[in-house]
Structure formats: structure tokens, C-alpha cells
CSV table of C-alpha atoms and ligand atoms in Angstrom, one decimal:
chain,number,residue,atom,x,y,z
A,30,UNK,CA,172.5,-23.4,158.6
A,31,UNK,CA,172.8,-19.7,157.9
A,32,UNK,CA,169.5,-19.8,156.0
A,33,UNK,CA,167.9,-21.3,159.0
A,34,UNK,CA,169.3,-18.6,161.2
A,35,UNK,CA,168.0,-15.9,159.0
A,36,UNK,CA,164.5,-17.5,159.1
A,37,UNK,CA,164.4,-17.7,162.8
A,38,UNK,CA,162.7,-14.8,164.6
A,39,UNK,CA,162.4,-15.9,168.2
A,40,UNK,CA,164.2,-18.6,170.1
A,41,UNK,CA,163.1,-19.4,173.6
A,42,UNK,CA,164.5,-22.2,175.6
A,43,UNK,CA,163.3,-23.4,179.0
A,44,UNK,CA,161.2,-20.4,179.9
A,45,UNK,CA,160.0,-20.4,183.5
A,46,UNK,CA,157.7,-17.9,185.0
A,47,UNK,CA,156.8,-17.8,188.7
A,48,UNK,CA,154.7,-15.5,190.7
A,49,UNK,CA,155.3,-14.2,194.2
A,50,UNK,CA,152.2,-14.5,196.3
A,51,UNK,CA,152.7,-12.5,199.5
A,52,UNK,CA,156.1,-12.5,201.0
A,53,UNK,CA,157.1,-16.1,200.9
A,54,UNK,CA,155.1,-18.2,198.5
A,55,UNK,CA,156.3,-18.6,194.9
A,56,UNK,CA,154.1,-20.4,192.4
A,57,UNK,CA,155.6,-21.7,189.3
A,58,UNK,CA,153.2,-21.0,186.4
A,59,UNK,CA,155.3,-21.6,183.3
A,60,UNK,CA,157.4,-24.7,183.8
A,61,UNK,CA,160.0,-24.9,181.1
A,62,UNK,CA,158.7,-23.9,177.7
A,63,UNK,CA,160.7,-24.0,174.5
A,64,UNK,CA,159.3,-21.9,171.7
A,65,UNK,CA,160.7,-21.1,168.2
A,66,UNK,CA,159.1,-18.9,165.7
A,67,UNK,CA,160.2,-18.3,162.2
A,68,UNK,CA,159.6,-15.3,160.0
A,69,UNK,CA,156.1,-15.1,158.5
A,70,UNK,CA,155.0,-18.0,160.6
A,71,UNK,CA,151.8,-18.2,162.5
A,72,UNK,CA,152.1,-20.3,165.5
A,73,UNK,CA,149.2,-21.4,167.7
A,74,UNK,CA,149.2,-21.7,171.5
A,75,UNK,CA,146.3,-23.7,172.6
A,76,UNK,CA,145.1,-25.1,175.9
A,77,UNK,CA,142.3,-24.7,178.5
A,78,UNK,CA,142.0,-21.5,180.5
A,79,UNK,CA,144.7,-21.3,183.1
A,80,UNK,CA,147.3,-23.4,181.2
A,81,UNK,CA,149.7,-20.5,181.0
A,82,UNK,CA,149.3,-19.2,177.5
A,83,UNK,CA,148.9,-15.6,178.5
A,84,UNK,CA,151.7,-15.6,181.1
A,85,UNK,CA,154.0,-17.2,178.5
A,86,UNK,CA,153.3,-14.6,175.9
A,87,UNK,CA,153.3,-11.7,178.2
A,88,UNK,CA,156.8,-12.6,179.3
A,89,UNK,CA,157.9,-11.8,175.7
A,90,UNK,CA,156.9,-8.2,176.5
A,91,UNK,CA,157.8,-8.2,180.1
A,92,UNK,CA,154.3,-7.2,181.0
A,93,UNK,CA,153.5,-9.9,183.6
A,94,UNK,CA,153.0,-8.3,187.0
A,95,UNK,CA,155.0,-9.5,190.0
A,96,UNK,CA,156.7,-12.3,188.1
A,97,UNK,CA,160.1,-13.9,188.1
A,98,UNK,CA,161.0,-14.8,184.5
A,99,UNK,CA,164.0,-17.1,183.9
A,100,UNK,CA,165.1,-19.0,180.8
A,101,UNK,CA,168.2,-20.5,179.2
A,102,UNK,CA,167.7,-18.5,176.1
A,103,UNK,CA,165.3,-15.8,175.0
A,104,UNK,CA,166.5,-14.3,171.8
A,105,UNK,CA,164.8,-12.0,169.3
A,106,UNK,CA,166.4,-11.8,165.8
A,107,UNK,CA,164.7,-8.6,164.7
A,108,UNK,CA,165.1,-6.7,161.4
A,109,UNK,CA,167.0,-3.4,162.0
A,110,UNK,CA,164.2,-1.5,160.3
A,111,UNK,CA,161.4,-2.1,157.9
A,112,UNK,CA,163.5,-1.4,154.8
A,113,UNK,CA,166.7,-2.8,156.2
A,114,UNK,CA,167.0,-6.6,156.2
A,115,UNK,CA,170.0,-6.6,158.5
A,116,UNK,CA,169.3,-8.6,161.6
A,117,UNK,CA,169.8,-7.3,165.1
A,118,UNK,CA,170.1,-9.8,167.9
A,119,UNK,CA,168.2,-8.9,171.1
A,120,UNK,CA,168.7,-10.9,174.2
A,121,UNK,CA,165.3,-10.3,175.9
A,122,UNK,CA,166.7,-11.7,179.2
A,123,UNK,CA,169.2,-8.9,179.4
A,124,UNK,CA,167.0,-6.0,178.7
A,125,UNK,CA,166.7,-3.3,181.4
A,126,UNK,CA,163.4,-1.9,182.3
A,127,UNK,CA,163.8,1.2,180.2
A,128,UNK,CA,165.0,-0.8,177.2
A,129,UNK,CA,161.7,-2.7,176.8
A,130,UNK,CA,160.2,0.5,175.4
A,131,UNK,CA,162.2,-0.2,172.2
A,132,UNK,CA,160.6,-3.7,172.0
A,133,UNK,CA,157.0,-3.3,173.1
A,134,UNK,CA,154.8,-2.3,170.3
A,135,UNK,CA,157.8,-1.6,168.0
A,136,UNK,CA,159.3,-5.1,167.6
A,137,UNK,CA,156.6,-7.2,169.3
A,138,UNK,CA,153.0,-6.1,169.2
A,139,UNK,CA,150.2,-7.3,171.5
A,140,UNK,CA,146.5,-7.7,170.7
A,141,UNK,CA,144.5,-8.5,173.8
A,142,UNK,CA,141.1,-10.2,174.1
A,143,UNK,CA,139.3,-7.0,174.9
A,144,UNK,CA,140.1,-4.1,172.5
A,145,UNK,CA,139.3,-1.6,175.3
A,146,UNK,CA,142.5,-2.6,177.0
A,147,UNK,CA,144.4,-1.0,174.2
A,148,UNK,CA,142.1,1.9,173.4
A,149,UNK,CA,141.7,5.0,175.4
A,150,UNK,CA,138.0,6.0,175.5
A,151,UNK,CA,138.7,9.7,176.0
A,152,UNK,CA,140.8,10.2,172.8
A,153,UNK,CA,139.9,10.0,169.1
A,154,UNK,CA,141.4,7.0,167.4
A,155,UNK,CA,143.4,9.4,165.2
A,156,UNK,CA,145.3,10.7,168.2
A,157,UNK,CA,145.9,7.2,169.5
A,158,UNK,CA,147.1,5.9,166.1
A,159,UNK,CA,149.4,8.9,165.7
A,160,UNK,CA,151.0,8.1,169.0
A,161,UNK,CA,152.1,4.8,167.6
A,162,UNK,CA,154.0,6.6,164.8
A,163,UNK,CA,155.7,9.1,167.1
A,164,UNK,CA,159.3,9.6,166.0
A,165,UNK,CA,158.8,7.1,163.2
A,166,UNK,CA,161.5,7.8,160.6
A,167,UNK,CA,159.3,6.5,157.7
A,168,UNK,CA,157.3,9.7,157.7
A,169,UNK,CA,158.2,13.3,157.2
A,170,UNK,CA,154.9,15.0,158.0
A,171,UNK,CA,151.8,14.5,160.1
A,172,UNK,CA,149.7,14.5,156.9
A,173,UNK,CA,151.7,11.6,155.6
A,174,UNK,CA,151.1,9.7,158.8
A,175,UNK,CA,147.4,10.3,158.7
A,176,UNK,CA,147.1,9.2,155.1
A,177,UNK,CA,149.1,6.0,155.9
A,178,UNK,CA,146.7,5.3,158.9
A,179,UNK,CA,143.6,5.9,156.9
A,180,UNK,CA,144.8,3.5,154.3
A,181,UNK,CA,145.7,0.9,156.9
A,182,UNK,CA,142.2,1.2,158.6
A,183,UNK,CA,140.5,0.8,155.2
A,184,UNK,CA,142.7,-2.3,154.6
A,185,UNK,CA,141.6,-3.7,157.9
A,186,UNK,CA,138.0,-3.3,157.1
A,187,UNK,CA,137.0,0.2,158.5
A,188,UNK,CA,134.9,1.7,155.7
A,189,UNK,CA,135.0,5.5,155.4
A,190,UNK,CA,138.1,5.6,157.5
A,191,UNK,CA,138.8,9.2,156.5
A,192,UNK,CA,135.9,10.3,158.5
A,193,UNK,CA,135.8,7.5,161.1
A,194,UNK,CA,139.4,8.2,162.2
A,195,UNK,CA,138.2,11.3,164.0
A,196,UNK,CA,135.7,9.4,166.1
A,197,UNK,CA,136.0,8.1,169.7
A,198,UNK,CA,136.3,4.3,170.4
A,199,UNK,CA,132.8,4.0,171.8
A,200,UNK,CA,131.3,4.9,168.4
A,201,UNK,CA,132.7,1.6,167.0
A,202,UNK,CA,131.2,-1.9,167.4
A,203,UNK,CA,133.2,-4.6,169.2
A,204,UNK,CA,134.4,-6.1,166.0
A,205,UNK,CA,135.3,-2.7,164.6
A,206,UNK,CA,137.2,-1.8,167.7
A,207,UNK,CA,139.2,-4.9,167.4
A,208,UNK,CA,140.0,-4.0,163.8
A,209,UNK,CA,141.2,-0.6,165.0
A,210,UNK,CA,143.5,-2.3,167.5
A,211,UNK,CA,144.8,-4.6,164.9
A,212,UNK,CA,145.5,-1.7,162.6
A,213,UNK,CA,147.2,0.1,165.4
A,214,UNK,CA,149.5,-2.8,166.2
A,215,UNK,CA,150.4,-3.4,162.6
A,216,UNK,CA,151.0,0.4,162.0
A,217,UNK,CA,154.3,0.2,163.8
A,218,UNK,CA,155.3,-2.8,161.6
A,219,UNK,CA,156.6,-5.1,164.4
A,220,UNK,CA,158.4,-8.3,163.6
A,221,UNK,CA,156.0,-10.3,165.8
A,222,UNK,CA,152.4,-9.9,166.9
A,223,UNK,CA,151.0,-11.7,169.9
A,224,UNK,CA,147.2,-12.1,169.5
A,225,UNK,CA,145.8,-13.3,172.8
A,226,UNK,CA,142.3,-14.7,172.2
A,227,UNK,CA,141.7,-11.8,169.9
A,228,UNK,CA,138.2,-12.8,168.9
A,229,UNK,CA,137.0,-14.6,172.0
A,230,UNK,CA,135.1,-11.5,173.2
A,231,UNK,CA,133.5,-10.9,169.8
A,232,UNK,CA,130.1,-12.0,168.6
A,233,UNK,CA,130.5,-15.4,166.8
A,234,UNK,CA,129.2,-13.9,163.6
A,235,UNK,CA,132.0,-11.3,163.3
A,236,UNK,CA,134.8,-13.7,164.6
A,237,UNK,CA,135.5,-15.3,161.3
A,238,UNK,CA,136.0,-11.9,159.5
A,239,UNK,CA,138.4,-10.7,162.1
A,240,UNK,CA,140.3,-14.0,162.1
A,241,UNK,CA,140.8,-13.6,158.3
A,242,UNK,CA,142.9,-10.5,159.0
A,243,UNK,CA,145.7,-12.5,160.6
A,244,UNK,CA,146.4,-14.3,157.4
A,245,UNK,CA,146.6,-10.9,155.6
A,246,UNK,CA,148.9,-9.6,158.3
A,247,UNK,CA,151.3,-12.4,157.7
A,248,UNK,CA,151.2,-12.3,153.9
A,249,UNK,CA,151.1,-8.6,153.3
A,250,UNK,CA,153.3,-7.3,156.1
A,251,UNK,CA,155.7,-10.2,156.7
A,252,UNK,CA,154.8,-10.3,160.4
A,253,UNK,CA,155.0,-13.5,162.4
A,254,UNK,CA,152.1,-14.2,164.7
A,255,UNK,CA,151.6,-16.0,168.0
A,256,UNK,CA,147.9,-16.8,168.0
A,257,UNK,CA,146.5,-17.8,171.4
A,258,UNK,CA,143.2,-19.6,171.8
A,259,UNK,CA,141.5,-21.9,174.2
A,260,UNK,CA,139.6,-23.2,171.2
A,261,UNK,CA,141.6,-25.7,169.1
A,262,UNK,CA,139.2,-25.5,166.1
A,263,UNK,CA,140.1,-21.8,165.7
A,264,UNK,CA,143.8,-22.7,165.6
A,265,UNK,CA,143.1,-25.4,162.9
A,266,UNK,CA,142.3,-22.8,160.3
A,267,UNK,CA,145.5,-21.0,159.8
A,268,UNK,CA,148.3,-21.8,162.3
A,269,UNK,CA,151.4,-23.4,160.7
A,270,UNK,CA,152.7,-24.8,163.9
A,271,UNK,CA,150.9,-25.6,167.1
A,272,UNK,CA,151.9,-25.8,170.8
A,273,UNK,CA,149.4,-27.5,173.1
A,274,UNK,CA,149.8,-26.3,176.6
A,275,UNK,CA,148.8,-27.9,179.9
A,276,UNK,CA,149.6,-26.8,183.4
A,277,UNK,CA,152.4,-24.5,182.3
A,278,UNK,CA,154.1,-26.9,180.0
A,279,UNK,CA,154.0,-27.8,176.3
A,280,UNK,CA,152.6,-31.3,176.2
A,281,UNK,CA,152.5,-31.6,172.4
A,282,UNK,CA,153.9,-29.6,169.5
A,283,UNK,CA,153.8,-30.1,165.8
A,284,UNK,CA,152.7,-28.8,162.5
A,285,UNK,CA,149.0,-28.3,162.0
A,286,UNK,CA,148.9,-31.6,160.1
A,287,UNK,CA,150.8,-33.5,162.9
A,288,UNK,CA,148.4,-32.2,165.5
A,289,UNK,CA,145.1,-32.7,163.7
A,290,UNK,CA,145.8,-35.9,161.8
A,291,UNK,CA,148.2,-37.7,164.2
A,292,UNK,CA,147.6,-36.3,167.7
A,293,UNK,CA,149.6,-38.2,170.3
A,294,UNK,CA,148.8,-36.8,173.7
A,295,UNK,CA,145.6,-37.7,175.5
A,296,UNK,CA,145.1,-34.1,176.3
A,297,UNK,CA,145.2,-33.2,172.6
A,298,UNK,CA,142.8,-36.1,171.9
A,299,UNK,CA,140.4,-34.5,174.4
A,300,UNK,CA,140.7,-31.1,172.9
A,301,UNK,CA,140.0,-32.4,169.4
A,302,UNK,CA,137.2,-34.5,170.6
A,303,UNK,CA,135.6,-31.6,172.3
A,304,UNK,CA,135.4,-29.5,169.1
A,305,UNK,CA,131.6,-28.8,168.6
A,306,UNK,CA,130.5,-30.1,165.3
A,307,UNK,CA,127.3,-31.9,164.8
A,308,UNK,CA,124.4,-30.4,166.8
A,309,UNK,CA,122.9,-33.9,167.1
A,310,UNK,CA,126.1,-35.4,168.6
A,311,UNK,CA,126.5,-35.2,172.3
A,312,UNK,CA,129.3,-32.7,173.0
A,313,UNK,CA,132.3,-34.2,174.7
A,314,UNK,CA,133.8,-32.2,177.5
A,315,UNK,CA,137.1,-33.0,179.2
A,316,UNK,CA,136.4,-34.5,182.6
A,317,UNK,CA,137.6,-32.8,185.8
A,318,UNK,CA,139.2,-29.4,186.1
A,319,UNK,CA,142.7,-28.0,185.4
A,320,UNK,CA,145.1,-28.4,188.3
A,321,UNK,CA,145.8,-25.9,191.0
A,322,UNK,CA,149.2,-24.6,190.1
A,323,UNK,CA,150.0,-23.8,193.7
A,324,UNK,CA,149.6,-27.5,194.6
A,325,UNK,CA,151.0,-29.6,191.8
A,326,UNK,CA,151.9,-33.0,193.1
A,327,UNK,CA,154.3,-35.5,191.7
A,328,UNK,CA,153.5,-37.1,188.4
A,329,UNK,CA,151.8,-35.8,185.3
A,330,UNK,CA,149.3,-33.0,186.2
A,331,UNK,CA,146.9,-34.4,183.6
A,332,UNK,CA,146.9,-37.9,185.1
A,333,UNK,CA,143.8,-37.5,187.2
A,334,UNK,CA,141.8,-36.5,184.1
A,335,UNK,CA,143.4,-38.9,181.7
A,336,UNK,CA,141.4,-42.1,181.0
A,337,UNK,CA,144.6,-43.7,179.6
A,338,UNK,CA,146.7,-42.9,182.7
A,339,UNK,CA,149.1,-45.7,183.8
A,340,UNK,CA,150.8,-46.1,187.2
A,341,UNK,CA,153.8,-44.2,186.1
A,342,UNK,CA,151.7,-41.2,185.2
A,343,UNK,CA,151.0,-40.7,188.9
A,344,UNK,CA,154.7,-41.0,189.8
A,345,UNK,CA,156.7,-39.2,187.2
A,346,UNK,CA,156.0,-36.4,184.8
A,347,UNK,CA,156.9,-37.4,181.2
A,348,UNK,CA,159.1,-35.2,179.1
A,349,UNK,CA,158.7,-34.3,175.5
A,350,UNK,CA,159.6,-37.2,173.2
A,351,UNK,CA,160.5,-36.4,169.6
A,352,UNK,CA,158.6,-38.6,167.1
A,353,UNK,CA,159.6,-36.7,164.0
A,354,UNK,CA,161.5,-33.7,162.9
A,355,UNK,CA,158.5,-31.5,163.6
A,356,UNK,CA,156.4,-33.5,166.1
A,357,UNK,CA,156.9,-34.1,169.9
A,358,UNK,CA,154.6,-35.1,172.7
A,359,UNK,CA,155.1,-35.6,176.5
A,360,UNK,CA,153.2,-38.7,177.3
A,361,UNK,CA,154.1,-42.1,178.8
A,362,UNK,CA,152.0,-43.7,176.0
A,363,UNK,CA,155.0,-43.1,173.7
A,364,UNK,CA,157.2,-45.3,176.0
A,365,UNK,CA,157.9,-48.6,174.3
A,366,UNK,CA,156.6,-50.4,177.4
A,367,UNK,CA,153.2,-48.7,177.2
A,368,UNK,CA,150.2,-50.7,176.0
A,369,UNK,CA,148.6,-49.9,172.7
A,370,UNK,CA,145.5,-47.8,173.2
A,371,UNK,CA,142.4,-47.6,171.1
A,372,UNK,CA,141.1,-44.1,170.2
A,373,UNK,CA,137.5,-43.3,170.7
A,374,UNK,CA,135.2,-43.6,167.6
A,375,UNK,CA,134.4,-39.9,167.9
A,376,UNK,CA,138.1,-39.0,167.8
A,377,UNK,CA,138.8,-41.3,164.9
A,378,UNK,CA,136.0,-39.6,163.0
A,379,UNK,CA,137.5,-36.2,163.7
A,380,UNK,CA,141.0,-37.3,162.6
A,381,UNK,CA,139.5,-38.7,159.4
A,382,UNK,CA,137.8,-35.4,158.8
A,383,UNK,CA,141.0,-33.5,159.2
A,384,UNK,CA,142.8,-35.9,156.9
A,385,UNK,CA,140.3,-35.0,154.3
A,386,UNK,CA,140.7,-31.2,155.0
A,387,UNK,CA,144.5,-31.5,154.7
A,388,UNK,CA,144.3,-33.8,151.7
A,389,UNK,CA,146.1,-36.7,153.2
A,390,UNK,CA,145.4,-40.1,151.7
A,391,UNK,CA,146.1,-43.4,153.4
B,410,ADP,N1,149.6,-12.0,188.3
B,410,ADP,C1,149.4,-13.3,188.6
B,410,ADP,N2,149.7,-13.7,189.9
B,410,ADP,C2,149.6,-15.0,190.2
B,410,ADP,N3,149.1,-16.0,189.4
B,410,ADP,C3,148.8,-15.6,188.1
B,410,ADP,C4,148.9,-14.3,187.7
B,410,ADP,N4,148.5,-14.2,186.4
B,410,ADP,C5,148.2,-15.5,186.1
B,410,ADP,N5,148.3,-16.3,187.1
B,410,ADP,C6,148.0,-17.7,187.1
B,410,ADP,O1,148.8,-18.4,186.1
B,410,ADP,C7,148.1,-19.4,185.5
B,410,ADP,C8,148.1,-19.3,184.0
B,410,ADP,O2,147.4,-18.2,183.7
B,410,ADP,P1,147.2,-17.7,182.2
B,410,ADP,O3,148.6,-17.6,181.5
B,410,ADP,O4,146.5,-16.4,182.2
B,410,ADP,O5,146.4,-18.8,181.5
B,410,ADP,P2,145.7,-18.9,180.1
B,410,ADP,O6,146.1,-17.6,179.4
B,410,ADP,O7,146.2,-20.1,179.5
B,410,ADP,O8,144.2,-19.0,180.4
B,410,ADP,C9,146.7,-19.4,186.1
B,410,ADP,O9,146.6,-20.4,187.1
B,410,ADP,C10,146.6,-18.1,186.8
B,410,ADP,O10,145.7,-18.1,187.9
B,411,MG,MG1,144.8,-16.1,178.7
């Protein structure tokens, strides 16, 4: 029990985020999300655009604008400092506006989709990186900081960093800019990094090399990562645990093996089926569009797009049902009264493929 507690980094229960639109209207965007992250774990948040991934993760930094954030629990069990394993419990719900400064960047880092959100075009990257290390007790001189930063940039794939560090952001390519941002976020050695679609804006040819850095961050720096992507195939590569989001809720969660070899929710089925694979195969796309969060009716918001929807789906939203220690899904198909459904041939093929990838034999 104590061991488990020491392993736990973030524990969120029933997170709800609403936005005020104008004076009266309040739209609920995140509708009760539970999220647990262990140390050194990479968790994936996946779902189509608009499902609430960014709003969920930004609430961990209190950087959503005009929001009302509520939860039953929002705890961060952070290390006192890099070389002190003692745990400090931070109740994120109780933090005052000025106290977030101690969390943002220092305990929880954020890598946005567009590196230019984090980089100031008018300052050299050396100046910007040095800002991150302001008042950092690990260093006794500026020279020490600079040599640490050069080393870090080199480690994250910036060749000739000693010279490049004096340059302005615009002299770097998109992929290189994102590498600088990653180095900048890691420099402060946070406990957790939120990477929100960090490669979506990059050229597909450089995406893979940037993605590979996340595995290094976890292994070499003991940092946990929340990796957000609308693309489930990106998540498949390195996330230990996956949360599938739809309309502001988690509709399925499980280990990478649970999700890819035994998916249970029709929405997860659709995401997996729509992974582009064979150029000759007709690409499946999920019918319909994500719901309007301002006008959610009764029932399961996915029902209208769900070919397996039953009467109950239009009347009552299903809650998460636990099917194993690690795996849960919110679908009426798990109800004992539900008919058995046949998966599409395409999906069966994909599942077979992932079983091979993960070395699972029948
Ligand atoms: N500042 C805001 N005010 C009102 N609605 C917002 C705001 N930011 C995001 N939303 C809405 O919240 C929903 C979820 O957005 P988001 O978390 O960005 O989705 P994702 O990251 O999964 O694409 C969307 O419907 C979006 O329109
Ligand atoms: Mg987003």
C-alpha cells in the first residue's frame, strides 16, 4: 500500500471543467474524469478533436481561460527536489493564483503543439533557457547553467549546441524548435510533462524522431508524461496506459495491450479501424461529427454515430464498467442483457496485428 502510494504521482477524481459563455451560459466540457499517473509512466490521452483532451490537461496547470474547475480530488505527490526523494503532497484544488508559479514549469511542464507558443521570437534561446533556471539551487554560476543547457540541447538532438544556443528561434526548423522546447521543459526537471499533440504540427518525416525523445525523457530523467494525441496509432508506440476520451468523458481506459488487443468500446473500435495502414485499403472514417458540447441531450453522446447503439444508448449514458484490474469501458454492450456483436473484418485484422506486435498468443 505504501509502495503504491510512493509510486503515485497524480491522482485526479471526478474532474469537471465548465466554461462561462457570456453572462449566463455555462458549458460543461470535461464531465467527470478520473486520472491516475504513476512515476515514470507515460499515459496517453486520445480522442478526436474537441473531446476535451487539452482542457483536461490544462486544468492541471490552471491555464484554461474563463473556466470553472471542480473535482473531488486533484493531488500531486511531487518530489521535494531532484536529489531529495521525500514526497510533498500538493492539493492542486487549493492552490491560490500566485502559488501556481511554483507548479507550472517547475513541477508540471507543458509542451504545446506549436513550439512558437513557448518560444519568444525576439530573444536568443540561451536567454530563454536561462530564464527556466532562474533561482535554481542546482547551479552556482551562470557558466554552469550554460554548460548544462548546451549538454541538454545536444542530448535532445541539437547539433553544435554551443554555437546554436546563441541564435534566435526563427533560425531553427520546426522540428528543431520543438526539440528546443522539449529541452527547455526538461531543463527544470519537473515530475510530469504534458505533451499536447507535440508532433502534430511537424512534418511527418521528422515526427518519429521527435517522438523518440519522450521515451528518453521518461527513462533518463524519471519524468512522467501525459501524451495527448488525436491519432491512436501514435499512442500505440510508447504509452503504458491509455485513456480514450469522447465528449469530455473517459469512455475506455486500459493498458496499451488492453486497448489494442481487446478494445471494448465502439468508439475505440472506430479509432483503431481508422488507423491508416494499407494504401490499397479504403480508409475508414468515423461517421458523423463530434457532439456540440453546448447541446448534449440525454443518453450516450456517441449513440448517433454508433452502429451498435441500442435503445438504451439514446436514453441513458453508460458509466465506466470495470472488466479487469486495469481495464474499464463505458458502453451498454458490457451489460449482461446486451446482444453479442460481431466486430468488422477490418477491426479483427487490426487486433490480430496488435496481438502480434505485443507478442500475445491465443
Ligand atoms: N476557452 C474556451 N471556452 C469555451 N469553450 C472551450 C474553450 N476551450 C475549449 N473549449 C471547448 O471545449 C471542448 C474541448 O476542447 P479541447 O479540450 O481543446 O479538445 P481537444 O484537445 O480534445 O481537441 C471543445 O468543444 C472546445 O470548443
Ligand atoms: Mg487539443
